Amino acid sequence: MSLASRLDLREPAYLVDGSSFVYRAFYAHPDLKRGDGFPTNVLHIVLRLLLKLLREEKPARLAFLLDGKGPTFRHGLYPAYKAQRPPAPEGLVLQIEPLKQAVQLLGLPLLVSEGCEADDLMASLAAGFKAERPVVLVGSDKDLKQCLDSRVLLWDPGTKTEKVTTLEEFRAETGLDPAQWPDFQALTGDSSDNI
């Protein structure tokens, strides 16, 4: 049974945080390669996830979002933003263009963010779409929790026990409203972003 039917969602828009799944796939199965040594772990795992989503959810509206190259507006505000992170591994970078091509061959809109991150773009799109239809943010980035709403939920199908976070679950788990989430993260810091 699909997520939409389980939660009684009428024609939701699915926004997939492709960058999140790319990194998870790369590190989850680092040894997947073609016979000539070309890495295929990202391609195999992310496309398998997308095909499962298309088959089970049958979405009328779905977009796949990726981070663009180069710095974001955050680097201008805080030059040390993500400064501790090493550059993306070559094996990951080699798979990005083939992945973009595959997403487009599946007939899916591919949005590559420039000057911001994919989850920034997801947040903007969710804010615009939620008046018209439910929005399912497909990803695991904790920053997306600030987008939760009665018509916006967060779904991570990339784990063995898929995780769905609704507004009610978020409030029960944290005692916060989504609008308070950025303040909470600012107070606690985020080592993955070097904050």
CSV table of C-alpha atoms in Angstrom, one decimal:
chain,number,residue,atom,x,y,z
A,1,MET,CA,0.0,0.0,0.0
A,2,SER,CA,1.4,3.4,-0.9
A,3,LEU,CA,2.2,6.1,1.5
A,4,ALA,CA,-0.4,8.4,0.0
A,5,SER,CA,-3.2,5.9,0.5
A,6,ARG,CA,-2.1,5.0,4.0
A,7,LEU,CA,-2.2,8.6,5.0
A,8,ASP,CA,-5.2,9.5,2.9
A,9,LEU,CA,-3.3,12.1,0.9
A,10,ARG,CA,-5.0,13.4,-2.3
A,11,GLU,CA,-2.6,13.9,-5.2
A,12,PRO,CA,0.4,15.0,-3.2
A,13,ALA,CA,3.5,16.7,-4.7
A,14,TYR,CA,6.7,14.7,-4.0
A,15,LEU,CA,9.9,16.6,-3.7
A,16,VAL,CA,12.9,14.3,-3.5
A,17,ASP,CA,16.1,15.5,-1.8
A,18,GLY,CA,18.4,13.9,-4.4
A,19,SER,CA,21.6,15.2,-2.8
A,20,SER,CA,20.8,13.5,0.5
A,21,PHE,CA,20.2,10.1,-1.2
A,22,VAL,CA,23.3,10.5,-3.4
A,23,TYR,CA,25.6,10.8,-0.4
A,24,ARG,CA,23.9,8.1,1.5
A,25,ALA,CA,24.0,5.7,-1.4
A,26,PHE,CA,27.7,6.4,-2.1
A,27,TYR,CA,28.8,5.6,1.5
A,28,ALA,CA,26.3,2.7,2.0
A,29,HIS,CA,27.7,0.5,-0.7
A,30,PRO,CA,31.2,1.8,-1.8
A,31,ASP,CA,32.1,-1.4,-3.6
A,32,LEU,CA,29.4,-1.4,-6.3
A,33,LYS,CA,31.2,-1.0,-9.7
A,34,ARG,CA,30.9,-2.0,-13.3
A,35,GLY,CA,33.3,-4.5,-14.8
A,36,ASP,CA,35.6,-1.7,-16.0
A,37,GLY,CA,35.7,-0.2,-12.5
A,38,PHE,CA,33.3,2.7,-13.0
A,39,PRO,CA,31.4,3.3,-9.7
A,40,THR,CA,27.7,2.5,-9.8
A,41,ASN,CA,26.6,2.6,-6.2
A,42,VAL,CA,24.9,6.0,-6.4
A,43,LEU,CA,23.2,5.2,-9.8
A,44,HIS,CA,22.0,1.8,-8.6
A,45,ILE,CA,20.7,2.8,-5.2
A,46,VAL,CA,19.1,6.2,-6.1
A,47,LEU,CA,17.5,4.9,-9.3
A,48,ARG,CA,16.2,1.8,-7.4
A,49,LEU,CA,14.6,4.2,-4.9
A,50,LEU,CA,13.1,6.4,-7.6
A,51,LEU,CA,11.7,3.4,-9.5
A,52,LYS,CA,10.1,2.0,-6.3
A,53,LEU,CA,8.6,5.4,-5.5
A,54,LEU,CA,7.2,5.7,-9.0
A,55,ARG,CA,5.8,2.1,-8.9
A,56,GLU,CA,4.3,2.3,-5.5
A,57,GLU,CA,3.2,5.9,-5.2
A,58,LYS,CA,2.3,6.5,-8.8
A,59,PRO,CA,2.9,10.3,-8.3
A,60,ALA,CA,1.3,12.8,-10.7
A,61,ARG,CA,3.7,15.4,-9.4
A,62,LEU,CA,7.3,14.6,-8.5
A,63,ALA,CA,10.6,16.5,-8.8
A,64,PHE,CA,14.1,15.4,-8.1
A,65,LEU,CA,16.4,18.1,-6.6
A,66,LEU,CA,20.2,18.3,-6.4
A,67,ASP,CA,22.6,20.7,-5.0
A,68,GLY,CA,24.4,22.8,-7.6
A,69,LYS,CA,28.2,23.3,-7.8
A,70,GLY,CA,29.9,26.1,-5.9
A,71,PRO,CA,29.2,28.1,-2.7
A,72,THR,CA,25.8,29.1,-1.5
A,73,PHE,CA,24.5,32.3,0.1
A,74,ARG,CA,25.4,30.8,3.5
A,75,HIS,CA,29.1,30.9,2.6
A,76,GLY,CA,28.8,34.6,2.1
A,77,LEU,CA,27.2,35.0,5.5
A,78,TYR,CA,29.5,32.6,7.3
A,79,PRO,CA,32.7,31.7,5.4
A,80,ALA,CA,33.4,28.7,7.7
A,81,TYR,CA,30.1,27.1,6.6
A,82,LYS,CA,30.9,23.4,5.9
A,83,ALA,CA,34.6,24.3,5.8
A,84,GLN,CA,35.6,21.0,7.6
A,85,ARG,CA,34.0,18.9,4.8
A,86,PRO,CA,36.4,17.4,2.3
A,87,PRO,CA,35.5,17.7,-1.4
A,88,ALA,CA,33.1,15.2,-2.8
A,89,PRO,CA,34.9,11.9,-3.6
A,90,GLU,CA,35.7,11.4,-7.3
A,91,GLY,CA,33.6,8.2,-7.5
A,92,LEU,CA,30.6,10.2,-6.4
A,93,VAL,CA,31.2,13.1,-8.7
A,94,LEU,CA,31.6,10.7,-11.7
A,95,GLN,CA,28.0,9.5,-11.2
A,96,ILE,CA,26.3,12.9,-11.0
A,97,GLU,CA,25.9,13.5,-14.8
A,98,PRO,CA,24.7,10.0,-15.5
A,99,LEU,CA,22.3,10.2,-12.7
A,100,LYS,CA,20.9,13.5,-14.0
A,101,GLN,CA,20.5,11.9,-17.5
A,102,ALA,CA,18.7,8.9,-15.9
A,103,VAL,CA,16.3,11.1,-14.0
A,104,GLN,CA,15.4,13.0,-17.1
A,105,LEU,CA,15.0,9.7,-19.1
A,106,LEU,CA,12.5,8.7,-16.4
A,107,GLY,CA,10.6,11.8,-17.4
A,108,LEU,CA,11.1,13.5,-14.0
A,109,PRO,CA,11.7,17.2,-13.5
A,110,LEU,CA,15.3,17.7,-12.4
A,111,LEU,CA,16.0,20.9,-10.4
A,112,VAL,CA,19.6,21.8,-9.6
A,113,SER,CA,19.9,24.6,-7.1
A,114,GLU,CA,22.3,27.4,-7.7
A,115,GLY,CA,23.4,29.7,-4.8
A,116,CYS,CA,21.4,27.6,-2.3
A,117,GLU,CA,21.0,24.0,-1.4
A,118,ALA,CA,18.5,21.5,-2.7
A,119,ASP,CA,16.6,21.5,0.7
A,120,ASP,CA,16.3,25.3,0.4
A,121,LEU,CA,14.6,24.9,-2.9
A,122,MET,CA,12.4,22.1,-1.5
A,123,ALA,CA,11.3,24.4,1.4
A,124,SER,CA,10.4,27.2,-1.1
A,125,LEU,CA,8.4,24.8,-3.3
A,126,ALA,CA,6.6,23.2,-0.4
A,127,ALA,CA,5.5,26.6,0.9
A,128,GLY,CA,4.1,27.4,-2.6
A,129,PHE,CA,2.5,24.0,-3.2
A,130,LYS,CA,0.9,23.3,0.2
A,131,ALA,CA,-2.0,25.7,-0.5
A,132,GLU,CA,-3.0,23.5,-3.5
A,133,ARG,CA,-2.1,20.0,-2.4
A,134,PRO,CA,-0.3,17.9,0.3
A,135,VAL,CA,3.5,17.9,0.0
A,136,VAL,CA,5.7,15.0,0.8
A,137,LEU,CA,9.3,15.9,1.3
A,138,VAL,CA,11.3,12.8,0.5
A,139,GLY,CA,14.5,12.9,2.4
A,140,SER,CA,16.2,12.8,5.8
A,141,ASP,CA,17.8,16.2,6.3
A,142,LYS,CA,16.8,17.4,9.7
A,143,ASP,CA,16.6,21.0,8.4
A,144,LEU,CA,13.5,20.0,6.5
A,145,LYS,CA,11.6,19.6,9.8
A,146,GLN,CA,11.0,23.4,9.9
A,147,CYS,CA,8.8,22.9,6.8
A,148,LEU,CA,6.3,20.5,8.5
A,149,ASP,CA,2.8,21.6,8.4
A,150,SER,CA,-0.7,20.1,8.4
A,151,ARG,CA,-0.2,19.7,4.7
A,152,VAL,CA,3.6,19.0,4.6
A,153,LEU,CA,5.2,15.8,5.9
A,154,LEU,CA,8.7,14.3,5.8
A,155,TRP,CA,9.2,10.8,4.5
A,156,ASP,CA,12.5,8.9,4.4
A,157,PRO,CA,11.9,5.7,2.4
A,158,GLY,CA,15.7,5.0,2.2
A,159,THR,CA,15.9,3.0,5.3
A,160,LYS,CA,14.7,-0.5,6.2
A,161,THR,CA,12.1,1.0,8.5
A,162,GLU,CA,10.9,3.9,6.5
A,163,LYS,CA,10.3,7.0,8.6
A,164,VAL,CA,7.3,9.3,8.2
A,165,THR,CA,7.3,12.5,10.3
A,166,THR,CA,4.1,14.5,10.5
A,167,LEU,CA,3.5,17.8,12.2
A,168,GLU,CA,1.8,16.0,15.1
A,169,GLU,CA,4.7,13.5,15.5
A,170,PHE,CA,7.2,16.3,15.4
A,171,ARG,CA,5.4,18.3,18.1
A,172,ALA,CA,5.0,15.2,20.3
A,173,GLU,CA,8.7,14.2,19.9
A,174,THR,CA,10.3,17.6,20.4
A,175,GLY,CA,7.7,19.8,22.2
A,176,LEU,CA,8.4,22.4,19.5
A,177,ASP,CA,6.5,24.0,16.6
A,178,PRO,CA,8.4,23.7,13.2
A,179,ALA,CA,8.9,27.5,13.2
A,180,GLN,CA,11.0,27.0,16.4
A,181,TRP,CA,13.3,24.4,14.8
A,182,PRO,CA,15.8,26.8,13.3
A,183,ASP,CA,16.2,28.5,16.6
A,184,PHE,CA,16.7,25.1,18.4
A,185,GLN,CA,19.4,24.1,15.8
A,186,ALA,CA,21.1,27.5,16.2
A,187,LEU,CA,21.3,27.0,19.9
A,188,THR,CA,22.5,23.4,19.7
A,189,GLY,CA,24.8,23.8,16.7
A,190,ASP,CA,25.3,21.5,13.8
A,191,SER,CA,28.8,19.8,13.5
A,192,SER,CA,27.9,18.6,10.0
A,193,ASP,CA,27.6,22.2,8.8
A,194,ASN,CA,30.6,23.4,11.0
A,195,ILE,CA,28.3,25.5,13.2
